[in-house]
XYZ file of C-alpha atoms in Angstrom:
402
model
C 15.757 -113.235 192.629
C 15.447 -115.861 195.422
C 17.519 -116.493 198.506
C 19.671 -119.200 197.272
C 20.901 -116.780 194.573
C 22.190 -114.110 197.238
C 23.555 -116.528 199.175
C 27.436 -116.472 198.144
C 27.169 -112.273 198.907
C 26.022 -113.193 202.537
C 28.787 -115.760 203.027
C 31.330 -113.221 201.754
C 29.788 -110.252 204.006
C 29.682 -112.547 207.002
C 33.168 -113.915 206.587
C 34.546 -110.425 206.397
C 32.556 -109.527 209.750
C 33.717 -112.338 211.807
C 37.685 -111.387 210.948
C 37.009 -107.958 211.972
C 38.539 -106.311 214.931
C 36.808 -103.775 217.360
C 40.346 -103.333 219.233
C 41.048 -99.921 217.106
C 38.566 -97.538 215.498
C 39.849 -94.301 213.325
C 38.459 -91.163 214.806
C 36.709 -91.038 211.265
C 33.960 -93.033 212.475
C 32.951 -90.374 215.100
C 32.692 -87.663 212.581
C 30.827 -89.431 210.160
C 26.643 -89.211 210.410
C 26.121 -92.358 209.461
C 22.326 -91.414 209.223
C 22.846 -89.353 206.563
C 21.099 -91.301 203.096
C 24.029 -91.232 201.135
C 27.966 -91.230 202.363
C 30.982 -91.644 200.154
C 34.443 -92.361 201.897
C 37.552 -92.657 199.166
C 41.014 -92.636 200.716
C 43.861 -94.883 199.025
C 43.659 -98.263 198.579
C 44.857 -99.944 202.101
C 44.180 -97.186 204.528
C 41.123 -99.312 206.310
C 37.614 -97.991 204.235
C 36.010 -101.530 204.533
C 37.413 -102.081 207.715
C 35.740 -98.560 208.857
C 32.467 -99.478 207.380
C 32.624 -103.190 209.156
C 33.058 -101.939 212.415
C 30.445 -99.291 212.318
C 28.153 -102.592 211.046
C 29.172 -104.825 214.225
C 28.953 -101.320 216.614
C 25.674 -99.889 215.248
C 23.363 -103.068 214.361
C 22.920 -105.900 216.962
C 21.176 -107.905 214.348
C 24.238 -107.627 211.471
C 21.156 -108.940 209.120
C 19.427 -105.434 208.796
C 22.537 -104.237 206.740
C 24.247 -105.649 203.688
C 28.227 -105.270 202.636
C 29.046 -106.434 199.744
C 32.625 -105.881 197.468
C 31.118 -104.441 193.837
C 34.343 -105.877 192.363
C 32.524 -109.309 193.575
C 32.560 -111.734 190.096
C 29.185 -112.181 191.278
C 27.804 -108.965 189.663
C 29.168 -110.508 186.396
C 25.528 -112.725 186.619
C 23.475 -109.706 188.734
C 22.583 -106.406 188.858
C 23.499 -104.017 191.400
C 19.589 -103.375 191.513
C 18.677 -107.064 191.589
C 20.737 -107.043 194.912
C 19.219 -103.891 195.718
C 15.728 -105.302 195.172
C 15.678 -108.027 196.808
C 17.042 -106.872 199.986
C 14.863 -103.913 200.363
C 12.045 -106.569 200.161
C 13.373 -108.415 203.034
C 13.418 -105.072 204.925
C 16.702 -103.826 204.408
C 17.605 -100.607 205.004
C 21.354 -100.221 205.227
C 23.452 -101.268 202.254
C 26.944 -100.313 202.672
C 29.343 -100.768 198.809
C 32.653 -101.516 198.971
C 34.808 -100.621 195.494
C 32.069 -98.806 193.318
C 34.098 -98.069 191.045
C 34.467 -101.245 189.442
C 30.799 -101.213 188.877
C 29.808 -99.468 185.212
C 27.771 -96.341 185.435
C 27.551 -97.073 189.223
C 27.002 -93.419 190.316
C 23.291 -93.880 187.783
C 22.947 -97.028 189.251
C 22.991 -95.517 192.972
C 21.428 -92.136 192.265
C 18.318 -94.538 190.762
C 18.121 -96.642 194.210
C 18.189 -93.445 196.369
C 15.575 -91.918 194.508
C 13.428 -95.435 193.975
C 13.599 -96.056 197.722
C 12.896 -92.997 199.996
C 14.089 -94.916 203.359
C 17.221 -96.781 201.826
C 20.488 -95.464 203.035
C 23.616 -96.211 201.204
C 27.386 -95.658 201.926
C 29.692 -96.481 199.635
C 33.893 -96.579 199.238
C 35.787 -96.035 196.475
C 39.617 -94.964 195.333
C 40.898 -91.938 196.106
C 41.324 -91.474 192.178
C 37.507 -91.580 191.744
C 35.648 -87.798 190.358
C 31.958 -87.280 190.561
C 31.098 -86.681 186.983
C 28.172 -84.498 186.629
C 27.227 -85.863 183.333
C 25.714 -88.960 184.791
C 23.599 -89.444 187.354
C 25.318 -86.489 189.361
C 25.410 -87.238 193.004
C 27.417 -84.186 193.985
C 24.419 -82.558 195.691
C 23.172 -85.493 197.168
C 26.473 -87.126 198.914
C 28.127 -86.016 201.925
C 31.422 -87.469 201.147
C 34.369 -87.915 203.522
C 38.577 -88.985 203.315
C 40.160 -91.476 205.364
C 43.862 -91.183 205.185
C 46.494 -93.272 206.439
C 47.514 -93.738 209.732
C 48.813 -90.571 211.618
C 51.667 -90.898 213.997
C 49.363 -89.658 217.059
C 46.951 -92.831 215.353
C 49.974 -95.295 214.968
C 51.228 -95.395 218.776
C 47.021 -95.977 220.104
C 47.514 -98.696 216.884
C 50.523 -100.024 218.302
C 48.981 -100.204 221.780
C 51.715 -97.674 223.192
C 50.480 -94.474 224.049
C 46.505 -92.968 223.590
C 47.366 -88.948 222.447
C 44.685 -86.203 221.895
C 44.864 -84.633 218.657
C 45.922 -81.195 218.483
C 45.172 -78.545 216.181
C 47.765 -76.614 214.584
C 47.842 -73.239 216.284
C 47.752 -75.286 219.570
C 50.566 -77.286 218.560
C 52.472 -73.630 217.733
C 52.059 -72.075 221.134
C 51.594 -74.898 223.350
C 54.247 -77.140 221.820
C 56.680 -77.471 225.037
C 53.875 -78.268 227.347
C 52.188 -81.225 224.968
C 55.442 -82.575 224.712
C 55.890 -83.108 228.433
C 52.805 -84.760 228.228
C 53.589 -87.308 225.390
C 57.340 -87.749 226.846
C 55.476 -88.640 230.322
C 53.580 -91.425 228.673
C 56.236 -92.825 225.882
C 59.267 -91.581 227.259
C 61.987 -92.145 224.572
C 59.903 -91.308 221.365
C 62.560 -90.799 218.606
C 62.340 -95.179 218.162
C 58.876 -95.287 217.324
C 58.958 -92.359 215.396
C 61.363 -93.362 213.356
C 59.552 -96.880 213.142
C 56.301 -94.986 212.020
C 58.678 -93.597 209.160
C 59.463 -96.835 207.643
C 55.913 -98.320 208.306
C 53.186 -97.167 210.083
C 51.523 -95.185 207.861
C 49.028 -98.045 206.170
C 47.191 -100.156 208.789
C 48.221 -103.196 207.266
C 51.782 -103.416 208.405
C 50.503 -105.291 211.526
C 49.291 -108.429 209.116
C 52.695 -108.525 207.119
C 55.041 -107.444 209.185
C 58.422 -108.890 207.309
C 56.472 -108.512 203.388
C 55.470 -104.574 204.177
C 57.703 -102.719 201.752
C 56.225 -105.965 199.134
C 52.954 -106.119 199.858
C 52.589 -101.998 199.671
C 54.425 -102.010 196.314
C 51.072 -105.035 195.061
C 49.404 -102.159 196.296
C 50.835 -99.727 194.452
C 50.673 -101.921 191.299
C 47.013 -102.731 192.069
C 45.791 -98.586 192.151
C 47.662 -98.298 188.361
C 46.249 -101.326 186.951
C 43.183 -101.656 188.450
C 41.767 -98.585 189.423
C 43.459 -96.103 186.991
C 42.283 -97.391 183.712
C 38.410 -97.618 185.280
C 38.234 -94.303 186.930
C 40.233 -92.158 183.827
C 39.707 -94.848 180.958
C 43.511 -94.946 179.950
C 45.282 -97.315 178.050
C 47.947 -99.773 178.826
C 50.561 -97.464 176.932
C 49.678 -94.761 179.380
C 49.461 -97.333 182.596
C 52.860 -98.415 181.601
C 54.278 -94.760 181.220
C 52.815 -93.376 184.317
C 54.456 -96.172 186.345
C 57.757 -95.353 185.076
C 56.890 -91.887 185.674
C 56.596 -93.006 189.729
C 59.848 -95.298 189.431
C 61.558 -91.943 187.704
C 60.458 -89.695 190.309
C 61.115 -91.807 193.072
C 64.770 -91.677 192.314
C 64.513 -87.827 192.506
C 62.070 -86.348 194.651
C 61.738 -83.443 196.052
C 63.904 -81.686 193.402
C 62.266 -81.125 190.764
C 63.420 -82.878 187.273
C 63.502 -81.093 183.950
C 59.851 -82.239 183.025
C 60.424 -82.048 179.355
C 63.296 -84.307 180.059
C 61.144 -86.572 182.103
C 58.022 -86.550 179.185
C 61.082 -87.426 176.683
C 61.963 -90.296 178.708
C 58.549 -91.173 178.543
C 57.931 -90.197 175.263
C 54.804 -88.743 175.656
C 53.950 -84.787 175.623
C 53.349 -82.091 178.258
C 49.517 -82.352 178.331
C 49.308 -86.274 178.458
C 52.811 -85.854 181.158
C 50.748 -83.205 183.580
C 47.645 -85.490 183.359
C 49.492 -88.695 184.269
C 51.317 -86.630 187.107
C 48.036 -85.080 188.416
C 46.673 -89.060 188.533
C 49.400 -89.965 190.581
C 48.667 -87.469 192.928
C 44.880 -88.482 192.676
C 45.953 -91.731 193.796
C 47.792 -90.590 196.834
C 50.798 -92.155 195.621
C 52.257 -88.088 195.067
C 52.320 -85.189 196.791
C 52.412 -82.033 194.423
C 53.348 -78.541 196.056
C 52.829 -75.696 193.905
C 52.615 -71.727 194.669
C 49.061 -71.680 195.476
C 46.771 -73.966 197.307
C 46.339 -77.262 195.382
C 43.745 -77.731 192.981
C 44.031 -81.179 191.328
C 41.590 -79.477 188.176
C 44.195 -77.272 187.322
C 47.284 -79.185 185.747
C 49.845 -76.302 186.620
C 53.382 -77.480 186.871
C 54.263 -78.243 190.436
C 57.402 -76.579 192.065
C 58.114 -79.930 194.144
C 57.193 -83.454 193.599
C 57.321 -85.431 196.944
C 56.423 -89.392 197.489
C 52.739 -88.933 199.055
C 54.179 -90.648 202.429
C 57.625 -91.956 204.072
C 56.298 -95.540 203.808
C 56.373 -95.466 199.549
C 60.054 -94.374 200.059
C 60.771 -97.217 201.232
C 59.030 -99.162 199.243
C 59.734 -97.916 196.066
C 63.585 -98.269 196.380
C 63.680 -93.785 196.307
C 66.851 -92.801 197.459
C 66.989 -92.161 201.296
C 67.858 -89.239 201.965
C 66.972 -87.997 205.606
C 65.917 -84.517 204.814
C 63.539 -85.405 202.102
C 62.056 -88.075 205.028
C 61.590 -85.109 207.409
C 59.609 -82.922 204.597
C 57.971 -85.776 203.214
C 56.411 -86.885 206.574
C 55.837 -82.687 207.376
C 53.858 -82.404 203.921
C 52.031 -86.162 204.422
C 50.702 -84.810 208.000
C 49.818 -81.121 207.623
C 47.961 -80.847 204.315
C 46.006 -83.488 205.839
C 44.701 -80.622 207.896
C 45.173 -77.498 206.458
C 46.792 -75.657 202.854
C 50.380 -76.431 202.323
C 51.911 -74.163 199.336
C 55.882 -73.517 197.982
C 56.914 -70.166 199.486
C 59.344 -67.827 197.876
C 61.783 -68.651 200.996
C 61.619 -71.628 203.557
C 60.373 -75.054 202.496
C 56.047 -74.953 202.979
C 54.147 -72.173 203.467
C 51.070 -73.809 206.075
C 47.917 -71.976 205.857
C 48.859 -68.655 204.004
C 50.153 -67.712 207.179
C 53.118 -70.086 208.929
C 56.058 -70.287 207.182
C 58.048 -73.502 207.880
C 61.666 -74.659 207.410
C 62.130 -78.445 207.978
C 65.519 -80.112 209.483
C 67.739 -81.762 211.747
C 68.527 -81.048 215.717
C 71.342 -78.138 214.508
C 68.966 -76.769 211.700
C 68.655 -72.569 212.317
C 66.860 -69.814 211.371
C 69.377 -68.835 209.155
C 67.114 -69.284 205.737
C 64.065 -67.434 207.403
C 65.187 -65.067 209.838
C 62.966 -62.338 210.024
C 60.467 -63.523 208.500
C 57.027 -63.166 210.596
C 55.333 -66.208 212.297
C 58.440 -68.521 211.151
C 58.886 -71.910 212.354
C 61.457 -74.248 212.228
C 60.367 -78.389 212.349
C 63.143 -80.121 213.865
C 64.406 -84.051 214.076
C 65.589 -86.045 216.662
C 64.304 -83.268 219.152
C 61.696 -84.597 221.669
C 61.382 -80.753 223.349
C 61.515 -77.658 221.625
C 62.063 -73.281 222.817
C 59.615 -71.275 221.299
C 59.592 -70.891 217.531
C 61.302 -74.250 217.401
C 59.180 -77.583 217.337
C 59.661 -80.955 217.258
C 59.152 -82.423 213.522
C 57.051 -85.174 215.207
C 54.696 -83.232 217.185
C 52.926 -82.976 213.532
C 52.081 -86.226 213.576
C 48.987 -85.096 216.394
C 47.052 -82.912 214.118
C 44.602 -86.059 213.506
């Protein structure tokens, strides 16, 4: 392969360098050891993975040159091989080679498992969909990744974003004793914070609502459209009849979330059956587009019927046309921020059981213990509050834990 051959790949990688911004980093760059041989970030599509790896390019390499980005979704690779590429660039004494969408590449984790293992010195880090599974059948990398998630934008990450206020995170059990005094804090630097919280609701959870400000709710629902079409049938090899059926499945449960409909109702709508329903349901969840909360910690292998279906974030509400209702926003933006950090399960009373050990009810300013009272280390998660008194938090004080 010569030079001129490469050359639309370094045109691409350096016009996606020179429209990237240093202005905001996620705090995922810090805990990633980017010296590590192989690194695999998934996260849903739009939450900033390319952006991440661009910035730790233009941070970590003064001569961009040394490294190589390139899209494997490129048409390019419809001519060349991912080890052409690979070749050639380790020849002109690359090092760094950083793969954006490997899913779209066939057999791509053999393809990378036979560069890491050809080329003792190369280091590769690689993106993909949140849908995508390690299959141990082919060229298993699950021993030789350290693999990371990059979620959407907190609400402690959306007011630095916004340029408003730069919070520390806080872990949970600091947030549960120490709640009144961080919140004097945060009040000291926003001062009225119910606005933008209720802004971060509607759309700050996907970094792109800066870019397209009046086509959010659109452009999120391409997005949405995109993960079913595109990355669905290449990461689970499904048919169009099952595309088709799981995105009515999301329209269906949009309109009804978080009760839970009669699922053999819902797979007679779709007119499929309960194996095929649970599997399209778990892929949905996969794809961050659902939230599933069952009565033990979440295992996406195990297709056990869920006890509540939630929208994975307040932001696909919106965007989906699901019925507004404020109290499924609260627990919808409660589940979205804490299983982020810790286990989130259905309790036999209250709304989430946090950890195996905090039982939480979710509501307005006049919510009470009424439901939970009693109960050890009970909490209650309150709107439109910017202090709380004791067992009583503000519902937007868990949008610090990251």
């Amino acid at each position: 392969m010569e030079r001129q051959d490469v050359l639309p790949i370094i045109k691409t990688y350096h016009n996606f360098l020179s429209t990237v911004s240093l202005d905001y980093i996620r705090p995922l760059m810090e805990k990633i050891d980017w010296q590590d041989r192989l690194i695999e970030i998934k996260g849903s599509k739009g939450v900033g993975k390319t952006t991440l790896m661009l910035q730790h390019i233009l941070q970590s390499f003064p001569n961009v040159d040394d490294t190589l980005y390139v899209s494997l979704d490129n048409l390019w690779f419809q001519s060349y091989s991912l080890k052409e590429l690979a070749d050639w660039f380790y020849l002109q004494g690359g090092k760094y080679l950083f793969l954006d969408e490997v899913h779209y590449y066939p057999h791509w984790q053999t393809a990378i498992k036979n560069l890491i293992d050809e080329y003792a010195d190369l280091h590769i880090a690689f993106t993909g969909s949140s849908m995508l599974q390690l299959e141990a059948g082919e060229g298993d990398l699950s021993r030789r990744l350290i693999d990371y998630h990059l979620p959407g934008l907190s609400f402690r990450e959306y007011l630095r974003f916004e340029g408003v206020a730069e919070l520390a995170a806080h872990s949970l059990e600091d947030i549960l004793q120490n709640h009144v005094q961080i919140s004097f804090a945060v009040k000291e630097q926003l001062g009225n914070i119910q606005p933008y919280f209720d802004a971060y609701l509607q759309h700050g959870y996907y970094p792109f609502y800066k870019s397209v400000r009046s086509g959010y709710e659109i452009r999120l629902q391409h997005v949405v459209n995109q993960v079913l079409e595109c990355d669905y049938p290449i990461v689970d090899d499904v048919t169009v009849s099952t595309i088709e059926k799981t995105k009515k499945m999301l329209m269906v449960l949009a309109q009804s979330v978080p009760q839970m409909p009669t699922m053999n109702t819902l797979y007679g709508q779709l007119e499929t059956g309960r194996n095929q329903g649970l599997k399209m349901l778990y892929a949905l969840a996969r794809a961050d587009l659902l939230m599933l909360l069952t009565d033990k910690t979440k295992n996406l292998k195990t297709l056990s019927r869920p006890e509540k279906i939630f929208l994975h974030n307040t932001n696909l509400m919106y965007a989906l046309g699901a019925k507004i209702e404020i109290g499924t926003v609260r627990e919808t933006f409660f589940l979205n921020q804490v299983q982020e950090v810790v286990p989130v399960c259905y309790p036999a009373k209250g709304d989430f059981l946090v950890n195996d050990q905090y039982l939480f009810e979710v509501g307005g300013a006049s919510k009470t213990f009424e439901q939970i009272k009693d109960v050890p280390n009970s909490f209650l998660a309150v709107d439109n509050t910017e202090t709380g008194y004791k067992n009583r938090i503000p519902l937007w004080m868990f949008g610090l834990l990251y």
